[in-house]
Every structure is written in C-alpha cells, then in structure tokens.
C-alpha cells in the first residue's frame, strides 16, 4: 500500500517536469487566451501530426497543419489577434483574422518541434 501511495505523487511530479520541459523546447504548444489569462489547450507534436493528417488526408508532401486549422482545433474562438511566441531569435508573430487565412503552416521538423513557416 505504501508503494502505491508513493507512486502516485511521483507520477504527477514527473508529468509536471515533462510538460515544462516540453513547453520550453517547443514540443508542446500552449494555446492561451491572453485577455482572460486562461489556458485553452496544450498540444503536443503527436496532436499536430494528427491534425495534419486530418487536414491533408492524402497529401504526403504536407509539412504540417495550418495555423488557422490548429487554432480552430484548440477550440479558441472570438479572437481578433493571434500572437505566436517562441520563434527563432525570440521573435514574435502577430496576426489578425484577415491575414491568418494565408499560408501559415506549423511545419513539423526532425527535432520533434514545429516551425511557423
């Protein structure tokens, strides 16, 4: 019984460490509503791969899902602007609803992260 009691907190602790490491590396993407400060979704690279297959079912040349598709899949709605943080060189991408319909793709790379292209 003592072993079970010790395993449960250890599992939660390891999950928290893994999530924070994934957020720093870009392997987990956090979708957040800045106006309310609430977390909308956490998406791992496996989720982005699934979204790419859903969006482009027969396209073997697809690099990843589009930014607009990922936003829709997260359940975020009623937004006016989107800010993407954590780009190369600490840059940020800021776009409104009108220019998000462009070809912005979260391209999956061999490092297990995604690049906004």
CSV table of N, CA, C and O in Angstrom, one decimal, residues 27-115:
chain,number,residue,atom,x,y,z
A,27,UNK,N,8.1,21.3,-28.0
A,27,UNK,CA,7.5,20.0,-28.3
A,27,UNK,C,6.0,20.0,-27.8
A,27,UNK,O,5.2,19.2,-28.3
A,28,UNK,N,5.7,20.9,-27.0
A,28,UNK,CA,4.3,21.1,-26.5
A,28,UNK,C,3.9,22.6,-26.8
A,28,UNK,O,4.7,23.5,-26.4
A,29,UNK,N,2.8,22.8,-27.5
A,29,UNK,CA,2.4,24.2,-27.8
A,29,UNK,C,1.2,24.5,-26.9
A,29,UNK,O,0.2,23.8,-26.8
A,30,UNK,N,1.3,25.7,-26.2
A,30,UNK,CA,0.3,26.2,-25.3
A,30,UNK,C,-0.6,27.2,-26.0
A,30,UNK,O,0.0,28.2,-26.6
A,31,UNK,N,-1.9,27.0,-26.1
A,31,UNK,CA,-2.8,27.9,-26.6
A,31,UNK,C,-3.5,28.6,-25.4
A,31,UNK,O,-4.1,27.9,-24.6
A,32,UNK,N,-3.3,29.9,-25.4
A,32,UNK,CA,-3.8,30.6,-24.2
A,32,UNK,C,-4.6,31.9,-24.7
A,32,UNK,O,-4.3,32.5,-25.6
A,33,UNK,N,-5.7,32.2,-23.9
A,33,UNK,CA,-6.5,33.4,-24.2
A,33,UNK,C,-5.9,34.5,-23.3
A,33,UNK,O,-6.0,34.5,-22.1
A,34,UNK,N,-5.2,35.4,-23.9
A,34,UNK,CA,-4.4,36.4,-23.2
A,34,UNK,C,-5.4,37.4,-22.5
A,34,UNK,O,-5.0,37.9,-21.4
A,35,UNK,N,-6.6,37.6,-23.0
A,35,UNK,CA,-7.5,38.6,-22.4
A,35,UNK,C,-8.0,38.1,-21.0
A,35,UNK,O,-8.1,38.8,-20.1
A,36,UNK,N,-8.2,36.8,-20.9
A,36,UNK,CA,-8.7,36.2,-19.6
A,36,UNK,C,-7.5,35.5,-18.9
A,36,UNK,O,-7.7,35.2,-17.7
A,37,UNK,N,-6.4,35.3,-19.6
A,37,UNK,CA,-5.3,34.5,-19.0
A,37,UNK,C,-5.5,33.1,-18.8
A,37,UNK,O,-4.7,32.4,-18.2
A,38,UNK,N,-6.6,32.5,-19.4
A,38,UNK,CA,-6.9,31.1,-19.2
A,38,UNK,C,-6.3,30.3,-20.3
A,38,UNK,O,-6.1,30.7,-21.4
A,39,UNK,N,-5.9,29.1,-19.9
A,39,UNK,CA,-5.3,28.1,-20.8
A,39,UNK,C,-6.4,27.4,-21.6
A,39,UNK,O,-7.3,26.9,-21.0
A,40,UNK,N,-6.3,27.5,-22.9
A,40,UNK,CA,-7.3,26.9,-23.8
A,40,UNK,C,-6.9,25.4,-24.1
A,40,UNK,O,-7.8,24.5,-24.0
A,41,UNK,N,-5.7,25.2,-24.5
A,41,UNK,CA,-5.2,23.8,-24.8
A,41,UNK,C,-3.7,23.7,-24.8
A,41,UNK,O,-3.0,24.7,-24.9
A,42,UNK,N,-3.3,22.5,-24.5
A,42,UNK,CA,-1.9,22.1,-24.7
A,42,UNK,C,-1.8,21.0,-25.8
A,42,UNK,O,-2.6,20.0,-25.7
A,43,UNK,N,-1.0,21.3,-26.8
A,43,UNK,CA,-1.0,20.4,-27.9
A,43,UNK,C,0.5,19.9,-28.1
A,43,UNK,O,1.4,20.7,-28.3
A,44,UNK,N,0.6,18.6,-28.1
A,44,UNK,CA,1.9,18.0,-28.4
A,44,UNK,C,2.1,17.8,-29.8
A,44,UNK,O,1.2,18.0,-30.6
A,45,UNK,N,3.3,17.4,-30.2
A,45,UNK,CA,3.7,17.2,-31.6
A,45,UNK,C,2.8,16.1,-32.2
A,45,UNK,O,2.4,16.1,-33.3
A,46,UNK,N,2.5,15.1,-31.3
A,46,UNK,CA,1.6,14.0,-31.8
A,46,UNK,C,0.2,14.5,-32.2
A,46,UNK,O,-0.4,14.0,-33.2
A,47,UNK,N,-0.3,15.5,-31.5
A,47,UNK,CA,-1.6,16.1,-31.9
A,47,UNK,C,-1.4,16.9,-33.2
A,47,UNK,O,-2.3,16.8,-34.0
A,48,UNK,N,-0.3,17.6,-33.3
A,48,UNK,CA,-0.1,18.3,-34.6
A,48,UNK,C,0.0,17.4,-35.8
A,48,UNK,O,-0.5,17.7,-36.9
A,49,UNK,N,0.6,16.2,-35.6
A,49,UNK,CA,0.7,15.2,-36.7
A,49,UNK,C,-0.7,14.7,-37.0
A,49,UNK,O,-1.0,14.6,-38.2
A,50,UNK,N,-1.5,14.5,-36.0
A,50,UNK,CA,-2.9,14.0,-36.3
A,50,UNK,C,-3.7,15.1,-37.0
A,50,UNK,O,-4.5,14.8,-37.9
A,51,UNK,N,-3.5,16.3,-36.6
A,51,UNK,CA,-4.2,17.4,-37.3
A,51,UNK,C,-3.8,17.6,-38.7
A,51,UNK,O,-4.6,17.8,-39.6
A,52,UNK,N,-2.5,17.3,-39.0
A,52,UNK,CA,-2.0,17.4,-40.4
A,52,UNK,C,-2.7,16.3,-41.2
A,52,UNK,O,-3.1,16.6,-42.3
A,53,UNK,N,-2.8,15.1,-40.7
A,53,UNK,CA,-3.4,14.0,-41.4
A,53,UNK,C,-4.9,14.3,-41.6
A,53,UNK,O,-5.4,14.0,-42.7
A,54,UNK,N,-5.6,14.9,-40.7
A,54,UNK,CA,-7.0,15.3,-40.8
A,54,UNK,C,-7.2,16.4,-41.9
A,54,UNK,O,-8.1,16.3,-42.7
A,55,UNK,N,-6.3,17.4,-41.9
A,55,UNK,CA,-6.4,18.5,-42.8
A,55,UNK,C,-6.0,18.1,-44.2
A,55,UNK,O,-6.6,18.5,-45.2
A,56,UNK,N,-4.9,17.3,-44.3
A,56,UNK,CA,-4.4,16.9,-45.6
A,56,UNK,C,-4.3,15.3,-45.7
A,56,UNK,O,-3.3,14.8,-45.6
A,57,UNK,N,-5.5,14.7,-45.8
A,57,UNK,CA,-5.5,13.2,-45.7
A,57,UNK,C,-4.7,12.4,-46.7
A,57,UNK,O,-4.1,11.4,-46.4
A,58,UNK,N,-4.6,12.9,-47.9
A,58,UNK,CA,-3.9,12.2,-49.0
A,58,UNK,C,-2.7,12.9,-49.5
A,58,UNK,O,-2.2,12.6,-50.6
A,59,UNK,N,-2.2,13.9,-48.8
A,59,UNK,CA,-1.1,14.7,-49.2
A,59,UNK,C,0.2,14.3,-48.5
A,59,UNK,O,0.4,14.7,-47.3
A,60,UNK,N,1.1,13.5,-49.1
A,60,UNK,CA,2.3,13.1,-48.5
A,60,UNK,C,3.3,14.2,-48.4
A,60,UNK,O,4.3,14.1,-47.7
A,61,UNK,N,3.1,15.3,-49.1
A,61,UNK,CA,4.1,16.4,-49.1
A,61,UNK,C,3.7,17.5,-48.1
A,61,UNK,O,4.5,18.4,-48.0
A,62,UNK,N,2.7,17.3,-47.3
A,62,UNK,CA,2.3,18.3,-46.3
A,62,UNK,C,3.3,18.4,-45.2
A,62,UNK,O,3.8,17.3,-44.8
A,63,UNK,N,3.7,19.6,-44.9
A,63,UNK,CA,4.7,19.8,-43.8
A,63,UNK,C,4.1,19.8,-42.4
A,63,UNK,O,4.8,19.5,-41.4
A,64,UNK,N,2.9,20.2,-42.3
A,64,UNK,CA,2.2,20.3,-41.0
A,64,UNK,C,0.8,20.9,-41.2
A,64,UNK,O,0.5,21.4,-42.3
A,65,UNK,N,0.0,21.1,-40.2
A,65,UNK,CA,-1.3,21.7,-40.3
A,65,UNK,C,-1.1,23.2,-40.4
A,65,UNK,O,-0.1,23.8,-39.9
A,66,UNK,N,-2.1,23.9,-40.9
A,66,UNK,CA,-2.0,25.3,-41.0
A,66,UNK,C,-2.3,25.9,-39.6
A,66,UNK,O,-3.0,25.3,-38.8
A,67,UNK,N,-1.8,27.1,-39.4
A,67,UNK,CA,-2.0,27.8,-38.1
A,67,UNK,C,-3.5,28.0,-37.8
A,67,UNK,O,-4.0,27.8,-36.7
A,68,UNK,N,-4.3,28.4,-38.8
A,68,UNK,CA,-5.7,28.6,-38.6
A,68,UNK,C,-6.4,27.3,-38.3
A,68,UNK,O,-7.3,27.3,-37.4
A,69,UNK,N,-6.0,26.1,-38.8
A,69,UNK,CA,-6.6,24.8,-38.5
A,69,UNK,C,-6.3,24.4,-37.1
A,69,UNK,O,-7.1,23.9,-36.3
A,70,UNK,N,-5.1,24.7,-36.6
A,70,UNK,CA,-4.7,24.4,-35.2
A,70,UNK,C,-5.5,25.3,-34.2
A,70,UNK,O,-5.9,24.8,-33.2
A,71,UNK,N,-5.7,26.5,-34.6
A,71,UNK,CA,-6.4,27.4,-33.7
A,71,UNK,C,-7.9,26.9,-33.6
A,71,UNK,O,-8.4,26.9,-32.5
A,72,UNK,N,-8.5,26.5,-34.7
A,72,UNK,CA,-9.8,26.0,-34.7
A,72,UNK,C,-9.9,24.7,-33.9
A,72,UNK,O,-10.9,24.5,-33.2
A,73,UNK,N,-8.9,23.8,-34.0
A,73,UNK,CA,-8.9,22.6,-33.3
A,73,UNK,C,-8.8,22.8,-31.8
A,73,UNK,O,-9.2,22.0,-31.0
A,74,UNK,N,-8.1,23.9,-31.4
A,74,UNK,CA,-8.0,24.1,-30.0
A,74,UNK,C,-9.3,24.6,-29.3
A,74,UNK,O,-9.4,24.6,-28.1
A,75,UNK,N,-10.2,25.0,-30.1
A,75,UNK,CA,-11.5,25.5,-29.6
A,75,UNK,C,-11.5,27.0,-29.3
A,75,UNK,O,-12.5,27.5,-28.8
A,76,UNK,N,-10.5,27.7,-29.7
A,76,UNK,CA,-10.4,29.1,-29.4
A,76,UNK,C,-11.3,29.8,-30.5
A,76,UNK,O,-11.2,29.5,-31.7
A,77,UNK,N,-12.1,30.7,-30.0
A,77,UNK,CA,-13.0,31.4,-31.0
A,77,UNK,C,-13.2,32.9,-30.4
A,77,UNK,O,-12.9,33.1,-29.3
A,78,UNK,N,-13.7,33.7,-31.3
A,78,UNK,CA,-13.9,35.1,-30.9
A,78,UNK,C,-12.7,35.9,-30.7
A,78,UNK,O,-12.7,36.9,-30.0
A,79,UNK,N,-11.6,35.5,-31.3
A,79,UNK,CA,-10.3,36.3,-31.2
A,79,UNK,C,-10.2,37.3,-32.3
A,79,UNK,O,-10.8,37.2,-33.4
A,80,UNK,N,-9.5,38.3,-32.0
A,80,UNK,CA,-9.2,39.4,-33.1
A,80,UNK,C,-7.8,39.3,-33.6
A,80,UNK,O,-7.5,39.6,-34.7
A,81,UNK,N,-6.9,38.9,-32.6
A,81,UNK,CA,-5.5,38.8,-33.0
A,81,UNK,C,-4.9,37.5,-32.4
A,81,UNK,O,-5.4,37.0,-31.4
A,82,UNK,N,-3.8,37.0,-33.1
A,82,UNK,CA,-3.1,35.9,-32.6
A,82,UNK,C,-1.6,36.3,-32.5
A,82,UNK,O,-1.1,36.9,-33.4
A,83,UNK,N,-1.0,35.9,-31.4
A,83,UNK,CA,0.4,36.1,-31.2
A,83,UNK,C,1.1,34.8,-31.0
A,83,UNK,O,0.7,34.0,-30.1
A,84,UNK,N,2.1,34.5,-31.8
A,84,UNK,CA,2.9,33.3,-31.7
A,84,UNK,C,4.2,33.7,-31.1
A,84,UNK,O,4.9,34.4,-31.7
A,85,UNK,N,4.5,33.1,-30.0
A,85,UNK,CA,5.8,33.4,-29.3
A,85,UNK,C,6.7,32.2,-29.4
A,85,UNK,O,6.3,31.1,-29.8
A,86,UNK,N,8.0,32.4,-29.1
A,86,UNK,CA,8.9,31.3,-29.1
A,86,UNK,C,9.5,31.0,-30.5
A,86,UNK,O,10.0,29.9,-30.7
A,87,UNK,N,9.5,32.0,-31.4
A,87,UNK,CA,10.1,31.8,-32.7
A,87,UNK,C,11.6,31.9,-32.6
A,87,UNK,O,12.1,32.4,-31.6
A,88,UNK,N,12.3,31.6,-33.7
A,88,UNK,CA,13.7,31.7,-33.7
A,88,UNK,C,14.2,33.1,-33.4
A,88,UNK,O,13.6,34.1,-33.9
A,89,UNK,N,15.2,33.2,-32.6
A,89,UNK,CA,15.7,34.6,-32.2
A,89,UNK,C,14.8,35.3,-31.3
A,89,UNK,O,15.0,36.5,-31.1
A,90,UNK,N,13.9,34.6,-30.6
A,90,UNK,CA,13.0,35.3,-29.7
A,90,UNK,C,11.9,36.2,-30.4
A,90,UNK,O,11.3,37.0,-29.7
A,91,UNK,N,11.8,36.1,-31.7
A,91,UNK,CA,10.8,36.9,-32.4
A,91,UNK,C,9.4,36.4,-32.1
A,91,UNK,O,9.2,35.3,-31.6
A,92,UNK,N,8.4,37.3,-32.4
A,92,UNK,CA,7.0,37.0,-32.2
A,92,UNK,C,6.3,37.3,-33.5
A,92,UNK,O,6.7,38.2,-34.3
A,93,UNK,N,5.3,36.5,-33.8
A,93,UNK,CA,4.4,36.7,-35.0
A,93,UNK,C,3.1,37.2,-34.4
A,93,UNK,O,2.5,36.7,-33.5
A,94,UNK,N,2.6,38.4,-35.0
A,94,UNK,CA,1.3,38.9,-34.6
A,94,UNK,C,0.5,39.0,-35.9
A,94,UNK,O,0.9,39.6,-36.8
A,95,UNK,N,-0.7,38.4,-35.8
A,95,UNK,CA,-1.6,38.4,-37.0
A,95,UNK,C,-3.0,38.6,-36.6
A,95,UNK,O,-3.4,38.2,-35.5
A,96,UNK,N,-3.8,39.2,-37.4
A,96,UNK,CA,-5.2,39.4,-37.1
A,96,UNK,C,-6.0,38.3,-38.0
A,96,UNK,O,-5.4,37.6,-38.8
A,97,UNK,N,-7.3,38.3,-37.8
A,97,UNK,CA,-8.1,37.3,-38.5
A,97,UNK,C,-7.9,37.3,-40.0
A,97,UNK,O,-8.0,36.3,-40.7
A,98,UNK,N,-7.8,38.5,-40.6
A,98,UNK,CA,-7.7,38.7,-42.0
A,98,UNK,C,-6.5,38.0,-42.6
A,98,UNK,O,-6.6,37.3,-43.6
A,99,UNK,N,-5.3,38.2,-42.0
A,99,UNK,CA,-4.1,37.6,-42.6
A,99,UNK,C,-3.8,36.2,-42.1
A,99,UNK,O,-2.8,35.6,-42.6
A,100,UNK,N,-4.6,35.6,-41.2
A,100,UNK,CA,-4.3,34.3,-40.8
A,100,UNK,C,-4.8,33.2,-41.8
A,100,UNK,O,-4.4,32.1,-41.8
A,101,UNK,N,-5.6,33.6,-42.8
A,101,UNK,CA,-6.0,32.7,-43.8
A,101,UNK,C,-5.0,32.4,-44.8
A,101,UNK,O,-5.1,31.6,-45.7
A,102,UNK,N,-3.8,33.1,-44.7
A,102,UNK,CA,-2.7,32.9,-45.6
A,102,UNK,C,-2.0,31.6,-45.3
A,102,UNK,O,-2.5,30.7,-44.6
A,103,UNK,N,-0.9,31.3,-46.0
A,103,UNK,CA,-0.3,30.0,-45.9
A,103,UNK,C,0.6,29.7,-44.7
A,103,UNK,O,1.6,29.1,-44.8
A,104,UNK,N,0.2,30.2,-43.6
A,104,UNK,CA,1.0,29.9,-42.3
A,104,UNK,C,0.8,28.5,-41.9
A,104,UNK,O,-0.3,28.0,-41.6
A,105,UNK,N,1.9,27.8,-41.8
A,105,UNK,CA,1.9,26.3,-41.5
A,105,UNK,C,2.8,26.1,-40.3
A,105,UNK,O,3.9,26.7,-40.2
A,106,UNK,N,2.4,25.2,-39.4
A,106,UNK,CA,3.2,24.8,-38.3
A,106,UNK,C,3.9,23.5,-38.9
A,106,UNK,O,3.4,22.4,-38.7
A,107,UNK,N,5.1,23.7,-39.5
A,107,UNK,CA,5.8,22.7,-40.1
A,107,UNK,C,6.5,21.8,-39.1
A,107,UNK,O,7.3,22.3,-38.3
A,108,UNK,N,6.3,20.5,-39.1
A,108,UNK,CA,6.9,19.6,-38.1
A,108,UNK,C,8.3,19.3,-38.6
A,108,UNK,O,8.6,19.1,-39.8
A,109,UNK,N,9.3,19.3,-37.7
A,109,UNK,CA,10.7,19.1,-38.1
A,109,UNK,C,11.2,17.8,-37.4
A,109,UNK,O,10.5,17.2,-36.6
A,110,UNK,N,12.4,17.4,-37.8
A,110,UNK,CA,13.0,16.2,-37.2
A,110,UNK,C,13.4,16.3,-35.8
A,110,UNK,O,13.7,15.3,-35.2
A,111,UNK,N,13.4,17.5,-35.2
A,111,UNK,CA,13.8,17.6,-33.8
A,111,UNK,C,12.6,17.4,-32.8
A,111,UNK,O,12.7,17.5,-31.6
A,112,UNK,N,11.4,17.1,-33.4
A,112,UNK,CA,10.2,16.9,-32.6
A,112,UNK,C,9.6,18.2,-32.2
A,112,UNK,O,8.8,18.2,-31.2
A,113,UNK,N,9.8,19.2,-32.9
A,113,UNK,CA,9.2,20.5,-32.7
A,113,UNK,C,8.5,21.0,-34.0
A,113,UNK,O,8.5,20.3,-35.0
A,114,UNK,N,7.9,22.2,-33.9
A,114,UNK,CA,7.3,22.8,-35.1
A,114,UNK,C,7.8,24.2,-35.4
A,114,UNK,O,8.1,24.9,-34.4
A,115,UNK,N,7.9,24.5,-36.6
A,115,UNK,CA,8.3,25.8,-37.1
A,115,UNK,C,7.2,26.5,-37.8
A,115,UNK,O,6.4,25.9,-38.5
